[in-house]
Short mmCIF file of C-alpha atoms and ligand atoms in Angstrom, two decimals:
data_model
loop_
_atom_site.label_atom_id
_atom_site.label_comp_id
_atom_site.label_asym_id
_atom_site.label_seq_id
_atom_site.Cartn_x
_atom_site.Cartn_y
_atom_site.Cartn_z
CA MET A 94 -3.42 -4.02 -0.26
CA ILE A 95 -1.44 -1.04 0.75
CA ARG A 96 -0.66 -1.70 5.06
CA TYR A 97 -0.09 2.53 5.86
CA VAL A 98 1.66 3.56 8.33
CA VAL A 99 -0.33 5.86 10.82
CA PRO A 100 1.39 7.80 13.01
CA ARG A 101 -1.53 8.00 16.48
CA LEU A 102 -0.93 11.35 18.63
CA SER A 103 -3.80 11.02 21.33
CA GLU A 104 -6.64 8.21 20.91
CA GLY A 105 -8.41 9.80 18.38
CA VAL A 106 -6.32 12.07 16.73
CA PHE A 107 -3.86 10.67 13.36
CA SER A 108 -1.11 11.76 11.13
CA VAL A 109 -2.26 10.50 7.80
CA GLY A 110 -0.41 12.56 5.50
CA ALA A 111 2.25 12.62 2.85
CA ARG A 112 5.92 12.04 2.82
CA ASP A 113 7.28 14.07 0.11
CA ARG A 114 11.26 12.25 0.37
CA ASP A 115 12.57 13.44 -3.40
CA ARG A 116 11.65 16.71 -3.51
CA ARG A 117 13.98 19.35 -3.80
CA MET A 118 12.79 23.24 -4.17
CA PHE A 119 9.67 24.50 -3.20
CA ASP A 120 7.98 27.42 -4.69
CA ALA A 121 11.03 27.41 -7.66
CA MET A 122 12.97 29.04 -4.76
CA VAL A 123 13.41 27.08 -1.45
CA PRO A 124 15.78 24.95 -1.55
CA LEU A 125 14.10 21.04 0.50
CA PRO A 126 17.89 18.93 1.38
CA ALA A 127 16.09 16.57 2.99
CA GLY A 128 12.36 16.38 1.21
CA THR A 129 9.21 17.95 2.78
CA SER A 130 5.80 16.10 4.35
CA TYR A 131 2.54 17.57 4.05
CA ASN A 132 0.89 17.00 7.46
CA SER A 133 -2.98 16.06 7.65
CA TYR A 134 -4.70 14.84 10.60
CA LEU A 135 -7.83 12.52 11.25
CA VAL A 136 -9.57 13.69 14.64
CA MET A 137 -12.20 11.11 15.50
CA GLY A 138 -14.78 12.06 17.58
CA LYS A 139 -17.49 9.99 19.79
CA LYS A 140 -20.19 11.30 16.71
CA LYS A 141 -18.38 13.44 14.17
CA HIS A 142 -14.78 12.65 12.53
CA ALA A 143 -12.85 15.63 10.99
CA LEU A 144 -10.02 15.54 8.39
CA VAL A 145 -7.43 18.69 9.91
CA ASP A 146 -6.06 19.86 6.39
CA THR A 147 -5.05 17.41 3.19
CA VAL A 148 -1.69 16.68 1.38
CA HIS A 149 -0.21 18.25 -2.07
CA PRO A 150 -1.98 16.37 -4.98
CA SER A 151 0.52 14.59 -6.07
CA PHE A 152 -0.30 11.96 -2.84
CA GLY A 153 -3.91 12.17 -2.62
CA GLY A 154 -4.16 8.57 -2.96
CA GLY A 155 -2.36 7.65 -0.26
CA LEU A 156 -4.45 10.33 2.11
CA LEU A 157 -7.40 8.41 0.75
CA GLY A 158 -5.55 4.97 1.59
CA ARG A 159 -4.66 6.17 5.08
CA ILE A 160 -8.26 7.52 5.75
CA ASN A 161 -10.15 4.50 4.79
CA GLN A 162 -7.91 2.43 7.28
CA LEU A 163 -8.78 3.77 10.03
CA SER A 164 -12.14 5.09 9.32
CA GLU A 165 -14.78 4.34 6.46
CA LEU A 166 -13.50 7.39 4.01
CA SER A 167 -17.29 7.76 2.39
CA GLY A 168 -18.76 9.25 6.26
CA LEU A 169 -16.13 11.62 6.56
CA ASP A 170 -18.07 14.21 8.02
CA TYR A 171 -15.39 18.11 8.07
CA VAL A 172 -12.43 18.88 5.90
CA ILE A 173 -10.87 21.45 8.01
CA MET A 174 -8.82 23.92 5.38
CA ASN A 175 -6.29 25.57 7.44
CA HIS A 176 -4.43 26.92 4.39
CA ALA A 177 -5.65 26.68 0.93
CA GLU A 178 -1.98 26.38 -0.67
CA PRO A 179 -2.02 23.53 -2.81
CA ASP A 180 0.67 21.57 -0.63
CA HIS A 181 -1.89 21.75 1.89
CA ALA A 182 -5.52 21.62 0.19
CA GLY A 183 -4.83 20.49 -3.21
CA ALA A 184 -6.38 17.10 -2.07
CA LEU A 185 -9.22 18.74 -1.56
CA PRO A 186 -11.28 17.84 -4.86
CA ALA A 187 -10.51 14.61 -4.84
CA VAL A 188 -11.62 14.12 -0.64
CA MET A 189 -14.32 15.77 -1.02
CA GLU A 190 -15.60 13.17 -4.07
CA ALA A 191 -14.94 10.01 -2.12
CA ALA A 192 -16.87 11.56 1.26
CA PRO A 193 -19.89 13.37 -0.07
CA LYS A 194 -21.39 14.76 3.07
CA ALA A 195 -18.05 16.14 4.29
CA ILE A 196 -18.27 19.62 4.68
CA LEU A 197 -15.15 22.32 3.76
CA VAL A 198 -14.66 24.13 7.24
CA ALA A 199 -12.63 27.83 6.82
CA SER A 200 -12.13 31.06 7.29
CA HIS A 201 -14.43 33.53 4.67
CA LYS A 202 -11.52 34.61 3.07
CA GLY A 203 -10.65 31.13 2.40
CA ALA A 204 -13.89 29.98 1.32
CA ARG A 205 -13.56 32.42 -0.80
CA MET A 206 -10.17 30.59 -2.31
CA ALA A 207 -11.23 26.90 -1.88
CA LYS A 208 -14.77 28.26 -4.52
CA THR A 209 -11.86 29.81 -6.53
CA PHE A 210 -9.04 27.16 -6.80
CA TYR A 211 -10.13 23.65 -5.59
CA ASN A 212 -14.31 24.62 -6.94
CA VAL A 213 -15.83 23.85 -3.78
CA ALA A 214 -19.48 24.49 -3.87
CA ASP A 215 -21.09 26.99 -1.82
CA ASN A 216 -23.41 23.90 -0.01
CA ARG A 217 -20.91 21.85 1.03
CA MET A 218 -18.77 24.96 3.14
CA LEU A 219 -19.34 25.98 7.37
CA LEU A 220 -17.02 29.10 7.33
CA VAL A 221 -15.92 30.42 10.40
CA LYS A 222 -14.76 33.18 13.10
CA GLU A 223 -12.51 33.50 16.10
CA GLY A 224 -14.16 31.02 18.91
CA ASP A 225 -16.23 29.39 16.79
CA MET A 226 -16.39 25.60 17.52
CA LEU A 227 -17.37 22.55 16.69
CA ASP A 228 -18.08 19.30 18.65
CA LEU A 229 -17.50 16.39 17.56
CA GLY A 230 -18.64 13.82 20.58
CA GLY A 231 -16.06 14.17 23.03
CA LEU A 232 -13.77 16.49 21.33
CA THR A 233 -13.92 19.85 20.33
CA LEU A 234 -12.30 22.04 17.56
CA SER A 235 -12.23 26.15 18.15
CA PHE A 236 -11.00 28.31 15.66
CA ILE A 237 -8.16 31.17 16.16
CA GLU A 238 -7.60 33.52 13.06
CA ALA A 239 -4.06 34.06 11.94
CA PRO A 240 -3.99 35.73 8.75
CA TRP A 241 -1.62 35.94 6.65
CA LEU A 242 1.15 32.79 7.75
CA HIS A 243 1.62 32.03 5.80
CA TRP A 244 -1.33 33.13 3.37
CA PRO A 245 -4.73 35.99 3.77
CA GLU A 246 -7.30 33.24 4.88
CA THR A 247 -5.25 31.47 7.05
CA MET A 248 -6.15 29.80 10.44
CA PHE A 249 -5.42 27.46 13.28
CA THR A 250 -7.48 24.63 14.58
CA TYR A 251 -6.96 23.92 18.15
CA LEU A 252 -8.45 20.44 20.01
CA ARG A 253 -9.51 22.19 23.36
CA GLU A 254 -9.57 18.46 24.93
CA ASP A 255 -5.69 17.00 23.94
CA GLY A 256 -4.19 20.56 23.71
CA ILE A 257 -3.21 19.99 20.28
CA LEU A 258 -2.14 22.70 18.29
CA PHE A 259 -2.58 22.23 14.19
CA SER A 260 -1.22 25.24 12.73
CA CYS A 261 -0.51 24.68 8.98
CA ASP A 262 2.48 26.31 7.87
CA PHE A 263 3.43 28.03 10.94
CA PHE A 264 6.18 26.14 12.94
CA GLY A 265 6.52 23.83 10.60
CA ALA A 266 9.81 22.79 9.15
CA HIS A 267 10.73 21.04 5.79
CA THR A 268 12.06 17.04 6.38
CA SER A 269 10.88 14.16 5.74
CA TYR A 270 12.01 12.51 8.29
CA GLY A 271 10.44 11.63 12.07
CA ILE A 272 7.72 11.69 12.82
CA CYS A 273 8.26 13.91 16.23
CA ASP A 274 10.68 16.34 17.57
CA GLU A 275 12.60 14.06 19.98
CA ASP A 276 13.43 12.15 16.52
CA VAL A 277 14.85 15.04 14.48
CA ASP A 278 18.09 16.84 16.21
CA GLU A 279 18.70 18.74 13.08
CA LEU A 280 14.91 19.93 13.53
CA PRO A 281 15.95 23.48 15.69
CA MET A 282 17.63 24.25 12.50
CA LEU A 283 15.08 23.10 9.85
CA ALA A 284 12.26 25.09 11.60
CA LYS A 285 14.88 28.01 11.53
CA ARG A 286 15.50 27.72 7.97
CA TYR A 287 11.89 27.53 7.19
CA PHE A 288 10.97 30.93 9.32
CA GLY A 289 13.33 32.70 7.46
CA GLN A 290 12.24 31.50 4.21
CA ILE A 291 8.84 31.23 4.50
CA LEU A 292 7.96 33.48 7.18
CA LEU A 293 9.94 36.14 8.20
CA PRO A 294 8.40 38.55 5.80
CA PHE A 295 5.43 37.48 7.61
CA ARG A 296 7.17 38.50 10.87
CA ALA A 297 4.11 40.84 12.61
CA GLN A 298 1.80 38.92 12.07
CA GLY A 299 3.74 35.73 13.69
CA LYS A 300 4.63 37.89 16.68
CA LYS A 301 0.26 38.94 17.32
CA ALA A 302 -0.33 34.75 17.02
CA VAL A 303 2.70 33.80 18.91
CA GLU A 304 0.32 36.85 22.28
CA ARG A 305 -2.64 35.06 21.18
CA LEU A 306 -1.32 31.72 21.57
CA ALA A 307 0.96 32.70 25.17
CA GLY A 308 -2.32 32.03 27.02
CA MET A 309 -3.46 28.83 25.74
CA ASN A 310 -3.09 24.63 27.29
CA ILE A 311 -0.53 24.22 24.05
CA LYS A 312 0.76 20.19 24.64
CA VAL A 313 1.07 19.61 21.58
CA ILE A 314 1.99 21.64 18.01
CA ALA A 315 0.69 19.81 14.76
CA PRO A 316 2.45 21.92 12.11
CA GLY A 317 1.69 21.16 8.49
CA HIS A 318 5.36 20.20 7.31
CA GLY A 319 7.56 18.50 9.55
CA PRO A 320 7.37 16.59 13.17
CA VAL A 321 4.62 17.26 15.22
CA TYR A 322 6.33 18.48 18.32
CA LYS A 323 5.24 16.78 21.41
CA ASN A 324 8.04 19.67 23.76
CA PRO A 325 5.76 22.29 22.06
CA GLU A 326 7.83 24.89 24.70
CA LYS A 327 11.17 25.06 22.45
CA VAL A 328 9.87 26.09 19.32
CA LEU A 329 7.30 28.67 21.35
CA GLY A 330 10.64 29.91 23.14
CA ALA A 331 12.34 30.28 19.18
CA TYR A 332 9.25 32.14 17.62
CA ARG A 333 8.87 34.32 20.46
CA THR A 334 13.07 35.57 19.45
CA TRP A 335 11.99 34.91 15.81
CA THR A 336 8.86 37.04 15.85
CA SER A 337 10.10 40.04 17.97
CA GLY A 338 13.31 40.56 15.54
CA ILE A 339 15.73 40.54 18.47
CA THR A 340 19.28 39.80 16.70
CA GLU A 341 22.33 39.08 18.34
CA GLU A 342 26.26 40.32 17.07
CA LYS A 343 25.75 38.28 14.12
CA ALA A 344 26.65 40.16 10.60
CA VAL A 345 26.30 37.70 7.50
CA VAL A 346 28.35 38.07 4.56
CA ALA A 347 27.13 37.82 1.48
CA TYR A 348 29.22 37.76 -0.39
CA VAL A 349 30.33 36.50 -4.67
CA SER A 350 33.90 36.99 -6.51
CA MET A 351 35.61 36.20 -10.69
CA TRP A 352 38.68 36.94 -10.22
CA SER A 353 39.88 36.90 -6.07
CA SER A 354 40.18 40.37 -5.55
CA THR A 355 35.99 40.86 -3.48
CA ALA A 356 36.68 37.60 -2.04
CA SER A 357 40.48 38.72 -0.88
CA LEU A 358 38.55 42.22 0.59
CA VAL A 359 35.87 39.34 2.70
CA ASP A 360 38.63 37.91 4.41
CA VAL A 361 39.95 40.87 5.54
CA LEU A 362 36.52 42.01 6.64
CA ALA A 363 35.38 38.93 8.03
CA GLU A 364 39.00 37.90 10.19
CA GLU A 365 38.48 41.46 11.42
CA LEU A 366 34.83 41.53 12.42
CA VAL A 367 35.76 38.00 14.18
CA SER A 368 38.24 39.39 15.93
CA GLU A 369 35.68 42.27 17.42
CA GLY A 370 33.95 39.52 18.60
CA ILE A 371 31.47 38.58 16.04
CA ASP A 372 29.76 35.83 15.05
CA VAL A 373 30.06 35.45 11.07
CA LYS A 374 28.17 33.98 9.05
CA LEU A 375 30.24 33.95 5.31
CA HIS A 376 27.78 32.94 2.01
CA ASN A 377 29.12 32.21 -1.12
CA LEU A 378 26.24 33.32 -3.29
CA ALA A 379 27.68 31.55 -5.96
CA ILE A 380 27.80 27.34 -3.70
CA SER A 381 25.21 29.01 -1.30
CA ASP A 382 22.20 27.21 -0.80
CA ALA A 383 19.44 30.53 -0.21
CA GLY A 384 17.69 28.64 3.04
CA GLU A 385 21.05 28.33 4.62
CA LEU A 386 21.27 32.27 4.29
CA ALA A 387 17.68 32.30 4.87
CA ALA A 388 17.99 31.08 8.45
CA ASP A 389 21.13 32.57 8.90
CA LEU A 390 19.65 36.29 8.52
CA VAL A 391 16.66 35.53 11.12
CA ASP A 392 18.24 37.24 13.60
CA SER A 393 21.51 39.09 12.21
CA ARG A 394 22.36 42.32 13.51
CA ALA A 395 24.41 43.53 10.04
CA ILE A 396 24.46 42.20 6.29
CA VAL A 397 27.71 42.48 4.69
CA LEU A 398 27.07 42.30 0.27
CA GLY A 399 30.85 42.42 -1.58
CA SER A 400 30.17 41.66 -5.46
CA PRO A 401 32.41 43.24 -7.96
CA THR A 402 30.82 45.50 -10.51
CA VAL A 403 28.92 43.68 -13.31
CA HIS A 404 27.59 45.30 -17.04
CA GLY A 405 27.98 48.83 -14.32
CA GLY A 406 25.92 47.55 -11.73
CA LEU A 407 25.80 44.52 -9.23
CA HIS A 408 27.10 40.81 -9.77
CA PRO A 409 23.32 38.94 -10.89
CA LEU A 410 24.06 36.48 -7.63
CA ALA A 411 24.20 39.39 -5.61
CA LEU A 412 21.33 41.46 -7.26
CA ASN A 413 19.33 38.34 -6.04
CA ALA A 414 20.11 37.88 -2.32
CA MET A 415 19.53 41.52 -2.44
CA ASN A 416 15.92 40.69 -3.73
CA MET A 417 16.09 38.29 -0.82
CA VAL A 418 16.68 40.38 1.65
CA LYS A 419 13.77 42.69 0.11
CA THR A 420 11.51 40.31 -0.17
CA ILE A 421 11.49 38.80 3.72
CA ARG A 422 13.31 41.93 5.69
CA PRO A 423 15.03 40.24 8.12
CA PRO A 424 15.58 42.40 11.32
CA ALA A 425 19.55 43.39 10.42
CA ARG A 426 19.71 47.13 11.01
CA HIS A 427 23.39 47.87 9.71
CA GLY A 428 25.08 47.04 5.85
CA ALA A 429 28.13 47.29 4.26
CA PHE A 430 29.69 46.83 1.13
CA LEU A 431 33.26 45.76 -0.59
CA GLY A 432 33.65 45.52 -4.44
CA SER A 433 36.18 45.57 -7.11
CA TYR A 434 35.39 46.48 -10.98
CA GLY A 435 38.35 46.16 -13.60
CA TRP A 436 36.81 49.59 -15.34
CA GLY A 437 34.46 51.41 -14.44
CA GLY A 438 32.26 50.77 -11.17
CA GLY A 439 28.58 51.11 -9.90
CA ALA A 440 27.61 47.74 -8.03
CA LEU A 441 28.78 50.06 -4.98
CA LYS A 442 25.79 52.62 -6.16
CA ALA A 443 23.26 49.84 -7.26
CA ALA A 444 24.00 47.90 -3.54
CA SER A 445 23.49 51.38 -1.83
CA GLU A 446 19.93 52.07 -3.35
CA LEU A 447 19.13 47.89 -2.22
CA PHE A 448 20.37 48.69 1.48
CA ALA A 449 17.98 52.00 1.65
CA HIS A 450 14.66 50.69 0.31
CA ALA A 451 16.47 47.94 2.80
CA GLY A 452 16.39 50.03 5.53
CA LEU A 453 20.03 49.30 6.20
CA ARG A 454 21.80 52.09 7.32
CA MET A 455 25.39 51.78 5.94
CA ALA A 456 28.21 51.43 8.51
CA GLY A 457 30.52 51.48 5.78
CA ALA A 458 31.22 50.68 1.39
CA LEU A 459 34.41 50.29 -0.88
CA GLU A 460 35.14 49.90 -4.01
CA ILE A 461 38.35 49.00 -5.63
CA ASN A 462 39.50 48.79 -9.03
CA GLY A 463 41.25 45.82 -9.35
CA PRO A 464 43.16 44.10 -6.50
CA PRO A 465 43.21 44.84 -3.36
CA ARG A 466 47.01 46.67 -1.61
CA GLY A 467 48.05 48.28 1.50
CA LYS A 468 45.72 50.86 1.92
CA ASP A 469 42.82 48.95 1.17
CA ILE A 470 43.98 46.49 3.31
CA MET A 471 43.91 49.51 6.00
CA ASP A 472 40.62 50.91 4.66
CA VAL A 473 38.42 47.20 5.47
CA THR A 474 40.13 46.73 8.86
CA GLY A 475 38.39 50.21 9.38
CA LEU A 476 35.57 49.56 7.66
CA ALA A 477 35.07 45.99 10.18
CA ARG A 478 36.03 47.72 13.21
CA ALA A 479 33.41 50.31 12.37
CA LEU A 480 30.13 47.92 11.96
CA ALA A 481 31.75 45.70 14.45
CA GLY A 482 31.07 49.41 15.91
CA ARG A 483 27.66 49.40 15.17
CA ILE A 484 26.38 46.34 15.75
CA ARG A 485 28.13 46.21 19.34
CA GLU A 486 26.53 49.06 19.56
CA SER A 487 22.68 48.91 18.38
CA GLY A 488 22.22 46.39 22.11
CA ASP A 489 19.25 43.52 21.01
CA GLY A 490 16.67 45.23 21.08
CA SER A 491 13.78 44.31 18.14
CA ARG A 492 13.41 46.14 15.22
CA GLU A 493 9.63 46.06 14.48
CA THR A 494 8.35 46.10 11.01
CA GLY A 495 6.21 48.15 8.82
CA ASP A 496 3.23 45.57 8.76
CA GLY A 497 0.12 46.05 9.65
FE1 FEO B 882 3.24 25.15 2.61
FE2 FEO B 882 2.26 27.77 2.49
O1 FEO B 882 1.85 26.64 2.17
#
C-alpha cells in the first residue's frame, strides 16, 4: 500500500495535490523548465471536510489516495472549485464519484462550467458569491469573487481562522519543487514568469483583487501551482507592482537574424542603451524561452523588435513575439524596430502596424539593405539615444490597461 507524503499547512489543513515533474509545456505554449504542481487542499473542520480544488485528471488516483489517507473519502462533504480549468478541476468527476455525499461549491459562472465540462448535476451544487461562508466546525471558509484570474468564473477561498488564502492561479508559479516559499530560491523569478504568461493579460482585474485583499489578515497564501507562501508579504508586494503596470528603466530587445545583419544592429543598439544606463534584456528569438521573455515584459518600459524581411514581412519568430505582446498586453510604452532586407523591405511596415496595435509609441526605426555600414551604425546609435531619452523621461508611472 502506498504511503503518501502529505504536507500539513495548519492543524486542519493538508496539501493533497500532485507534482508533475515531467511536464515541459502548458497549454501547448508555456514552457515549464521545472514542471509544475496541481495543488489541492483538504480542510478538515470538526464537523465537515472540504477539498479546495482538485488536480489534473491524470493525477486523480493519487489525489484520492492522499485524501483517503487522512480521512474517509466517501465522507467528504464539499469540493470547492475556485477555477474550472482542467488542471484544477479535471479530477472533479473522479472525486465526486468517490465521494457520493460531496457537494460542489462554485461561483455562478463556475457552476455552469462544472455542468458543461464535468457533468456535475444541479442537485450536487452550491452556488456562492462574495462574502458567503461555509461552517466546517471550528473552521470557516469564505468566498471572494475574483473574476478573470484567470477565467471568468474564478474565485478565491479564505480560511478565516488560520488566515489561509486559497488563490488558485493567482500567486501561482510553475514548479514541481518545494513545499513552501522558503524551499525554492528561484521562486520570485518563477512567480514573475508565471505572472507574465498567465496573468498579465488580466492586469486590471488583478489590481482589483490585490486591492480587495489589502485589508485582510492573510498569513499564508496557498496557490494552485507551486509552493505555499508562508511569508506572503513579498509576493503581495510584487503583485502590487506588477498589477499596477509600474515599469523600470528597462528595454526588452527581442530579435531574430538570418545572416547577422539584424543582429549587428541589435548589438550596437544594446551597447548604446547600456551605456545610457538602461537595463537591456536581450532575447534571441531563435533560442530564447517564451517564459523568460514574458517575465521581462512584466516591467519593461520599451520593446525593441529586430527582424529581417522574410517574404515581404516579419520573420515568423518576430511575428510570433509580436503576437505574444498583443496577447499579454505588457505595460511598455515605447517601441523601436531594427531590420535588414536582401532585395525588398516590408518588415518595418508590418512591425509598425503591430506596434500601433499594441499601443507602443515608436521611438525610432531602421530598416537597411544588406549588412550595416558606417552611416547605419551612426543611425542606430542615434536611435538608441532617442529611445533611452524616452525611457528616462516617461518615469515609472503605471500604464493603465483598457480592461474593464
Ligand atoms: Fe492553472 Fe487557469 O489554470
